[in-house]
Amino acid sequence: MSNGKSQEGRGPLMLDNRGVWVYVEQNEGVIEGVSLELLGAGRKLADKLEVPLAGILLGDNVRELAEEIIFYGADEVYVVESPVLKQYRTESYMKGVILLAEKYKPEIFLYGATPNGKDVASAVATDLSTGLTADTTMLDVEVEKRLLEASRPAFGGNIMATILCKKHRPQMATVRPKVMKALERDTARTGRVIEESLEIREEDMRTKVLEIVKDVTKKSLADAHIIVCGGKGMGDERNFGLIHELAGLLGAGVGGTRDVVEAGWLSHDHQIGQTGETVTPKIYFAIGISGAIQHLVGMKNSEIIIAINKDPNAPIFGVSTYGIVGDALEVLPILIKQFKEAFHEKGGEVTHA
Amino acid sequence: MPEKFDVIVVGAGPAGTSCAYTCAKNGLKVLQIERGEYPGSKNVMGGVLYRKQMEEVIPEFWKEAPLERPVIEQRIWMMDKESTVTFGYKGLEWAQEPYNNFTVLRAKFDQWFAGKGVEAGVLLINETVANECIVEDGKVVGIRTDRPDGDVYADVTVLADGVNSLLGKQLGFHKEFRPDEVALTVMEVINLSKDKINERFNLSENQGCTIEIFGDSTKGNLGTAFIYTNKESVNIGVGTTLSSMIKARMKPYDLLDYLKTHPMVKPLIEGGEAAEYLAHLIPEGGYHSVPKVAGNGVLVVGDAAQLVNAIHREGSNMAMASGKMAAETIVEAKKKGDFSLDTLKEYKDKLYNSFIIKDLKKYKDATHTFENNPQFLRDYVPMLNRAASKFFTVDGTSKKDKQKQIIKTMTSERGTIKLIKDVYKAWKAVK
Amino acid sequence: MHIVVCVKQVPDTKIIKINPKTNTLDRRSAPAILNPYDAHAVQTAVSIKEAAGGEISVLSMGPPQAVDIIKKSVEIGADRGYLITDRAFAGADTLATSYALSKALDRISKEKPIDLIICGKHAIDGDTGQVGPGIARRLDIPPVTNVIEVSDINKDTRRVKIKRKIINGYELIETEMPCLLTVEKEINDIAYSPLPNMIKAARYTPIIWAVSDLEDVDRTQLGLKGSPTIVGKMFTPPKPEGGHMLDGNADDQAKQIIDILLQNKELFSVN
């Protein structure tokens, strides 16, 4: 079954590759937020290495997005357009990306850690026989050796691991959404657009996309302005009801830590952290959460973080804007009562804006 | 068509595994069913493994079993609120082969032991609950598990399903326990560095120590507390009969908390981190509580047969010995091709002729004696402490006078006649 | 239908503890388990087998003890299992892992052609999700990641319809067999295994292969040698400064939170 492809990319180690690339994910002509964030992060790396930053754009009739990519920080945009690229498919997108990478040889190549971003990156890394670091949350470069330092929380622990790819190029990483900061859109920026064409016919495609269904009923946690998140410190499933109650009053989303989801108190789509959602709401309540890195990476960029925990040394207080050292089971009922008084006394219902 | 085995063993604790292992070693086709995620996951034991009975199942097991430390010192504390009188023995002959006993972590040890069974040919199935025995024509012919297509048959079914043996109850072998027949033991594993353990318990490398505590550890309730040293952790626990707990309106965890903060105990475990908390029922009924242990196609072993010596805190050794005896009986029955009570009652005879029942018989009244005479722990332990304090305090009184004073206090506190009666009662109970 | 499920042995993260002083894993108390996503992958194969017939093989790479997760897979309903284990595989990153597994799949497909390969979305000890797509690439078959439903399998046309999770929804795609799926947990519930499966698994001895049992293997692509990525360093991130601690009793503290909420009233609308 082997196609023998895996050997091709090896041979020369391509250490003379230059340039920082960002895979720009667009869906139906809209650029995903994580791609803009990566242009911001990539800009810093490119400046340190004194190389251009390029955006990689694939799709059907997407050329006009190239300008946007430049406004958000790119010096160059490589565009591949084709009708077979109308919807994402590993087969066609991978071929487009490999074509560009083999021809223009970047040294660093970043992808958003979305389903499609991870999918294409994994395939590309296999063909280019290069290293790919998954779900990174910190990026830096060691300029002298031109090494990408891609860091991510190590399994389970309160510790980060920096992954290096010393002898293979490009150095690739997928990056968690909502961790990096996008630059301000600057329409004064200019850049170069390079177009390439892909020779694939629809008849040769093995995979067809029959239907795309946007699930609008299911409001994503990522869109909530306020999130109330509870941890194992809530004790048991019944006490966790207090989290639901407070969230209900605030019109907030409910989140839980990995422990809570594994204990079955919440379904997986409410999990916040490295293996769940990354969220950046305006107000984030962290209740009964000690603050393992695995959780912190999923919420620390929230605007206001209010933490309640018994242990004054809990790491959650390190990232919190306001902290309360106390028993959540004591504080929450009082908070709920006071909230009802403060808002409902005015005779109205609280609804979410 | 459900499969048929020679033997089904329900439970993978020391009794069940000792039985399953011995049967498999003798060429029988054995299925062993464990309800936990793995053997040991549901087991709690003070953590002392007796060498002799284990050795009879697996010779020289200490060369490969996951043991913590060989016990070279056994201490007994008679503890009062701010003092303790210590008896004990430390012997270096216990620090070398063949050893005397060991501290173990059950989760590790039981898994290893069950693994030996699997090596010997036992088919071990975890996460499966035996809901009932299948009984046909007055004979146990197999079990019904909680799984789909869950029936399975055997010539002999061995119940090693623990103190609260549901299958034993289903067969009418067991009655519900009286609260004074069951002790509740709560314990914690406290992580502590090797150096700290060696220093605090006065041990050298790879030496272990056990402390059994009477008196204030149980707030005068009937029961004992214990501290055992593992490699890098300490087991601390306390057990008392349900009935005394009900009488004293105590919760088991309160008792453990009380023990951990007791000034005699606290320095030993200070700075340690509690890693696990476990609670477990232990049959304490002794000789009076042993149920029917054999029937047509069925045998009962270990805790399920209430084989625990409450006074000496032995359980796993009896479990293993009984498991082995059951296996030997089954092997003989297989040769005869008869699995009726007539043949299987041989197990009962073995049991009653062994140290197990003899010991249980010897101490058969001990529990009740102590239960009905709380003064043994409540009054005499403090008295003993006061006596020791007086004796060892240097205050210019001669030793002879001190002894006089001590006797005088004791007799005046409880009265001479009563005291003599109590001593006689206690002596009778444990002689 | 011949379905192969790739499975991995991982430490049980529910039980695993972190030593707070060294920040490393305390593996003493962590038993190894079948990666939960892979259990769902095996269950997916069982459902397909029930509907379309065929047989299920599982494949794992790992230490010799990983036979346990193959047995676990047999409990769920796999017919047989292969473990590739060899010192030469040690230290593999995702690239070297997909290479080794693809070589084992080559051998399995020679014994019996493969129609479908199923993997879990990712392993809970690495969370990368890169091995599945890597295998598909090496075998040059279509990958379908983040699968939440296998809607239709047509054995005659050899095409399958699959629902795949994407940002804010899902897509229904059709592809040809053989293909490789990576499944989400929500694709199914693991059924409680029947007793005969449990007995079969307890008896089962997995097939074990070393590197020398595989054909056309370029040893430089295996294990540590074949892994372009290495762990450069481990570090505890600099402690953020932290915020303002709210004092007083629970009443005072709750009041201060209400004040914070009032300052951000734009987030609510009070009718």
mmCIF file of N, CA, C and O in Angstrom, chain B residues 3 5 29 31 37 123-128 145-152 191 232 275, chain C residues 12 15 17-18 20 26 28-29 31 33 71-72 75 192-196 198-199 202-203:
data_model
loop_
_atom_site.group_PDB
_atom_site.id
_atom_site.type_symbol
_atom_site.label_atom_id
_atom_site.label_comp_id
_atom_site.label_asym_id
_atom_site.label_seq_id
_atom_site.Cartn_x
_atom_site.Cartn_y
_atom_site.Cartn_z
ATOM 1 N N GLU B 3 -19.808 -21.513 28.018
ATOM 2 C CA GLU B 3 -18.668 -22.387 28.215
ATOM 3 C C GLU B 3 -18.681 -23.014 29.602
ATOM 4 O O GLU B 3 -19.229 -22.452 30.537
ATOM 5 N N PHE B 5 -16.226 -24.561 32.687
ATOM 6 C CA PHE B 5 -14.883 -24.677 33.251
ATOM 7 C C PHE B 5 -14.878 -25.725 34.361
ATOM 8 O O PHE B 5 -15.929 -26.167 34.814
ATOM 9 N N LYS B 29 -8.997 -26.260 34.571
ATOM 10 C CA LYS B 29 -9.385 -25.147 33.707
ATOM 11 C C LYS B 29 -10.145 -24.134 34.582
ATOM 12 O O LYS B 29 -11.243 -24.425 35.056
ATOM 13 N N LEU B 31 -11.620 -20.252 35.566
ATOM 14 C CA LEU B 31 -12.040 -18.900 35.217
ATOM 15 C C LEU B 31 -12.129 -18.095 36.512
ATOM 16 O O LEU B 31 -12.744 -18.537 37.483
ATOM 17 N N GLU B 37 -11.443 -2.873 38.394
ATOM 18 C CA GLU B 37 -10.762 -2.620 37.128
ATOM 19 C C GLU B 37 -9.579 -3.557 36.952
ATOM 20 O O GLU B 37 -9.217 -3.942 35.859
ATOM 21 N N LEU B 123 -7.774 -18.032 33.571
ATOM 22 C CA LEU B 123 -8.362 -17.006 32.715
ATOM 23 C C LEU B 123 -8.977 -15.963 33.644
ATOM 24 O O LEU B 123 -9.954 -16.243 34.331
ATOM 25 N N LEU B 124 -8.390 -14.794 33.677
ATOM 26 C CA LEU B 124 -8.840 -13.748 34.595
ATOM 27 C C LEU B 124 -9.646 -12.703 33.833
ATOM 28 O O LEU B 124 -9.198 -12.189 32.818
ATOM 29 N N ILE B 125 -10.830 -12.419 34.335
ATOM 30 C CA ILE B 125 -11.677 -11.424 33.692
ATOM 31 C C ILE B 125 -12.013 -10.330 34.692
ATOM 32 O O ILE B 125 -12.579 -10.605 35.753
ATOM 33 N N ASN B 126 -11.641 -9.105 34.372
ATOM 34 C CA ASN B 126 -11.885 -7.976 35.262
ATOM 35 C C ASN B 126 -13.207 -7.281 34.925
ATOM 36 O O ASN B 126 -13.831 -7.575 33.917
ATOM 37 N N GLU B 127 -13.560 -6.319 35.771
ATOM 38 C CA GLU B 127 -14.724 -5.456 35.541
ATOM 39 C C GLU B 127 -15.998 -6.245 35.261
ATOM 40 O O GLU B 127 -16.807 -5.867 34.422
ATOM 41 N N THR B 128 -16.118 -7.365 35.936
ATOM 42 C CA THR B 128 -17.293 -8.209 35.728
ATOM 43 C C THR B 128 -17.854 -8.615 37.094
ATOM 44 O O THR B 128 -17.103 -9.046 37.962
ATOM 45 N N THR B 145 -23.276 -13.585 35.312
ATOM 46 C CA THR B 145 -22.604 -12.296 35.482
ATOM 47 C C THR B 145 -23.503 -11.184 34.961
ATOM 48 O O THR B 145 -24.564 -11.435 34.385
ATOM 49 N N ASP B 146 -23.053 -9.950 35.170
ATOM 50 C CA ASP B 146 -23.839 -8.791 34.737
ATOM 51 C C ASP B 146 -23.628 -8.479 33.258
ATOM 52 O O ASP B 146 -24.143 -7.493 32.757
ATOM 53 N N ARG B 147 -22.863 -9.277 32.543
ATOM 54 C CA ARG B 147 -22.597 -8.989 31.135
ATOM 55 C C ARG B 147 -23.608 -9.659 30.209
ATOM 56 O O ARG B 147 -24.209 -10.661 30.583
ATOM 57 N N PRO B 148 -23.769 -9.128 29.006
ATOM 58 C CA PRO B 148 -24.624 -9.818 28.019
ATOM 59 C C PRO B 148 -24.067 -11.226 27.783
ATOM 60 O O PRO B 148 -22.852 -11.406 27.814
ATOM 61 N N ASP B 149 -24.934 -12.187 27.509
ATOM 62 C CA ASP B 149 -24.534 -13.599 27.374
ATOM 63 C C ASP B 149 -23.654 -13.987 28.551
ATOM 64 O O ASP B 149 -22.603 -14.592 28.377
ATOM 65 N N GLY B 150 -24.092 -13.626 29.741
ATOM 66 C CA GLY B 150 -23.199 -13.642 30.884
ATOM 67 C C GLY B 150 -23.189 -14.903 31.729
ATOM 68 O O GLY B 150 -22.601 -14.907 32.797
ATOM 69 N N ASP B 151 -23.845 -16.006 31.283
ATOM 70 C CA ASP B 151 -23.814 -17.238 32.073
ATOM 71 C C ASP B 151 -22.544 -18.017 31.781
ATOM 72 O O ASP B 151 -22.082 -18.059 30.646
ATOM 73 N N VAL B 152 -22.014 -18.649 32.806
ATOM 74 C CA VAL B 152 -20.864 -19.514 32.586
ATOM 75 C C VAL B 152 -20.913 -20.622 33.625
ATOM 76 O O VAL B 152 -21.358 -20.416 34.755
ATOM 77 N N ASN B 191 2.224 9.742 51.661
ATOM 78 C CA ASN B 191 3.535 9.743 51.024
ATOM 79 C C ASN B 191 4.555 10.475 51.896
ATOM 80 O O ASN B 191 4.300 11.585 52.358
ATOM 81 N N GLU B 232 8.097 4.286 50.439
ATOM 82 C CA GLU B 232 8.085 5.746 50.461
ATOM 83 C C GLU B 232 6.717 6.263 50.855
ATOM 84 O O GLU B 232 6.271 7.305 50.375
ATOM 85 N N ALA B 275 -2.144 10.353 50.001
ATOM 86 C CA ALA B 275 -2.247 9.959 48.597
ATOM 87 C C ALA B 275 -3.545 9.219 48.318
ATOM 88 O O ALA B 275 -4.117 9.334 47.249
ATOM 89 N N ASP C 12 -3.226 6.291 32.330
ATOM 90 C CA ASP C 12 -4.572 6.753 32.648
ATOM 91 C C ASP C 12 -4.511 8.135 33.299
ATOM 92 O O ASP C 12 -4.097 8.272 34.439
ATOM 93 N N ILE C 15 -6.052 9.030 36.754
ATOM 94 C CA ILE C 15 -5.433 8.591 37.998
ATOM 95 C C ILE C 15 -4.062 9.229 38.184
ATOM 96 O O ILE C 15 -3.584 9.394 39.283
ATOM 97 N N LYS C 17 -0.838 11.369 38.743
ATOM 98 C CA LYS C 17 -0.598 12.490 39.647
ATOM 99 C C LYS C 17 0.694 13.192 39.261
ATOM 100 O O LYS C 17 1.608 12.581 38.738
ATOM 101 N N ILE C 18 0.717 14.467 39.558
ATOM 102 C CA ILE C 18 1.919 15.247 39.273
ATOM 103 C C ILE C 18 2.663 15.475 40.585
ATOM 104 O O ILE C 18 2.075 15.837 41.582
ATOM 105 N N PRO C 20 4.425 17.768 42.699
ATOM 106 C CA PRO C 20 4.454 19.222 42.632
ATOM 107 C C PRO C 20 5.871 19.792 42.741
ATOM 108 O O PRO C 20 6.132 20.901 42.301
ATOM 109 N N ASP C 26 3.977 11.346 38.179
ATOM 110 C CA ASP C 26 4.185 10.269 39.110
ATOM 111 C C ASP C 26 3.545 9.039 38.478
ATOM 112 O O ASP C 26 2.351 8.842 38.568
ATOM 113 N N ARG C 28 3.960 5.976 39.179
ATOM 114 C CA ARG C 28 3.795 4.812 40.038
ATOM 115 C C ARG C 28 2.346 4.352 40.090
ATOM 116 O O ARG C 28 2.052 3.180 40.088
ATOM 117 N N SER C 29 1.470 5.356 40.184
ATOM 118 C CA SER C 29 0.077 5.004 40.432
ATOM 119 C C SER C 29 -0.755 4.998 39.156
ATOM 120 O O SER C 29 -1.949 4.809 39.213
ATOM 121 N N PRO C 31 -1.985 3.333 35.986
ATOM 122 C CA PRO C 31 -2.011 2.147 35.144
ATOM 123 C C PRO C 31 -2.112 2.534 33.668
ATOM 124 O O PRO C 31 -2.592 3.617 33.347
ATOM 125 N N ILE C 33 -3.692 2.247 30.024
ATOM 126 C CA ILE C 33 -5.009 1.891 29.499
ATOM 127 C C ILE C 33 -5.028 2.051 27.975
ATOM 128 O O ILE C 33 -4.121 2.634 27.394
ATOM 129 N N LYS C 71 -5.744 -6.941 23.934
ATOM 130 C CA LYS C 71 -6.755 -7.823 24.546
ATOM 131 C C LYS C 71 -8.019 -7.035 24.872
ATOM 132 O O LYS C 71 -9.130 -7.526 24.708
ATOM 133 N N LYS C 72 -7.817 -5.809 25.336
ATOM 134 C CA LYS C 72 -8.967 -4.953 25.642
ATOM 135 C C LYS C 72 -9.791 -4.733 24.354
ATOM 136 O O LYS C 72 -11.016 -4.728 24.376
ATOM 137 N N GLU C 75 -11.874 -7.593 23.714
ATOM 138 C CA GLU C 75 -13.075 -7.540 24.561
ATOM 139 C C GLU C 75 -14.179 -6.735 23.870
ATOM 140 O O GLU C 75 -15.346 -7.105 23.892
ATOM 141 N N TYR C 192 -21.161 -2.507 26.567
ATOM 142 C CA TYR C 192 -20.669 -3.369 27.634
ATOM 143 C C TYR C 192 -20.415 -4.739 27.026
ATOM 144 O O TYR C 192 -21.330 -5.390 26.516
ATOM 145 N N SER C 193 -19.168 -5.171 27.042
ATOM 146 C CA SER C 193 -18.794 -6.376 26.288
ATOM 147 C C SER C 193 -19.467 -7.628 26.826
ATOM 148 O O SER C 193 -19.524 -7.840 28.031
ATOM 149 N N PRO C 194 -19.941 -8.484 25.914
ATOM 150 C CA PRO C 194 -20.519 -9.759 26.343
ATOM 151 C C PRO C 194 -19.454 -10.652 26.983
ATOM 152 O O PRO C 194 -18.260 -10.525 26.663
ATOM 153 N N LEU C 195 -19.889 -11.530 27.859
ATOM 154 C CA LEU C 195 -18.950 -12.406 28.562
ATOM 155 C C LEU C 195 -18.089 -13.257 27.619
ATOM 156 O O LEU C 195 -16.887 -13.382 27.838
ATOM 157 N N PRO C 196 -18.674 -13.833 26.548
ATOM 158 C CA PRO C 196 -17.822 -14.624 25.645
ATOM 159 C C PRO C 196 -16.650 -13.812 25.061
ATOM 160 O O PRO C 196 -15.548 -14.339 24.897
ATOM 161 N N MET C 198 -15.128 -11.422 26.650
ATOM 162 C CA MET C 198 -14.179 -11.278 27.746
ATOM 163 C C MET C 198 -13.328 -12.540 27.880
ATOM 164 O O MET C 198 -12.123 -12.487 28.081
ATOM 165 N N ILE C 199 -13.993 -13.676 27.743
ATOM 166 C CA ILE C 199 -13.264 -14.944 27.862
ATOM 167 C C ILE C 199 -12.310 -15.109 26.682
ATOM 168 O O ILE C 199 -11.151 -15.486 26.842
ATOM 169 N N ALA C 202 -9.333 -12.909 27.289
ATOM 170 C CA ALA C 202 -8.444 -13.410 28.334
ATOM 171 C C ALA C 202 -7.554 -14.521 27.782
ATOM 172 O O ALA C 202 -6.414 -14.689 28.187
ATOM 173 N N ARG C 203 -8.077 -15.255 26.815
ATOM 174 C CA ARG C 203 -7.316 -16.357 26.213
ATOM 175 C C ARG C 203 -6.396 -15.905 25.102
ATOM 176 O O ARG C 203 -5.465 -16.600 24.744
#
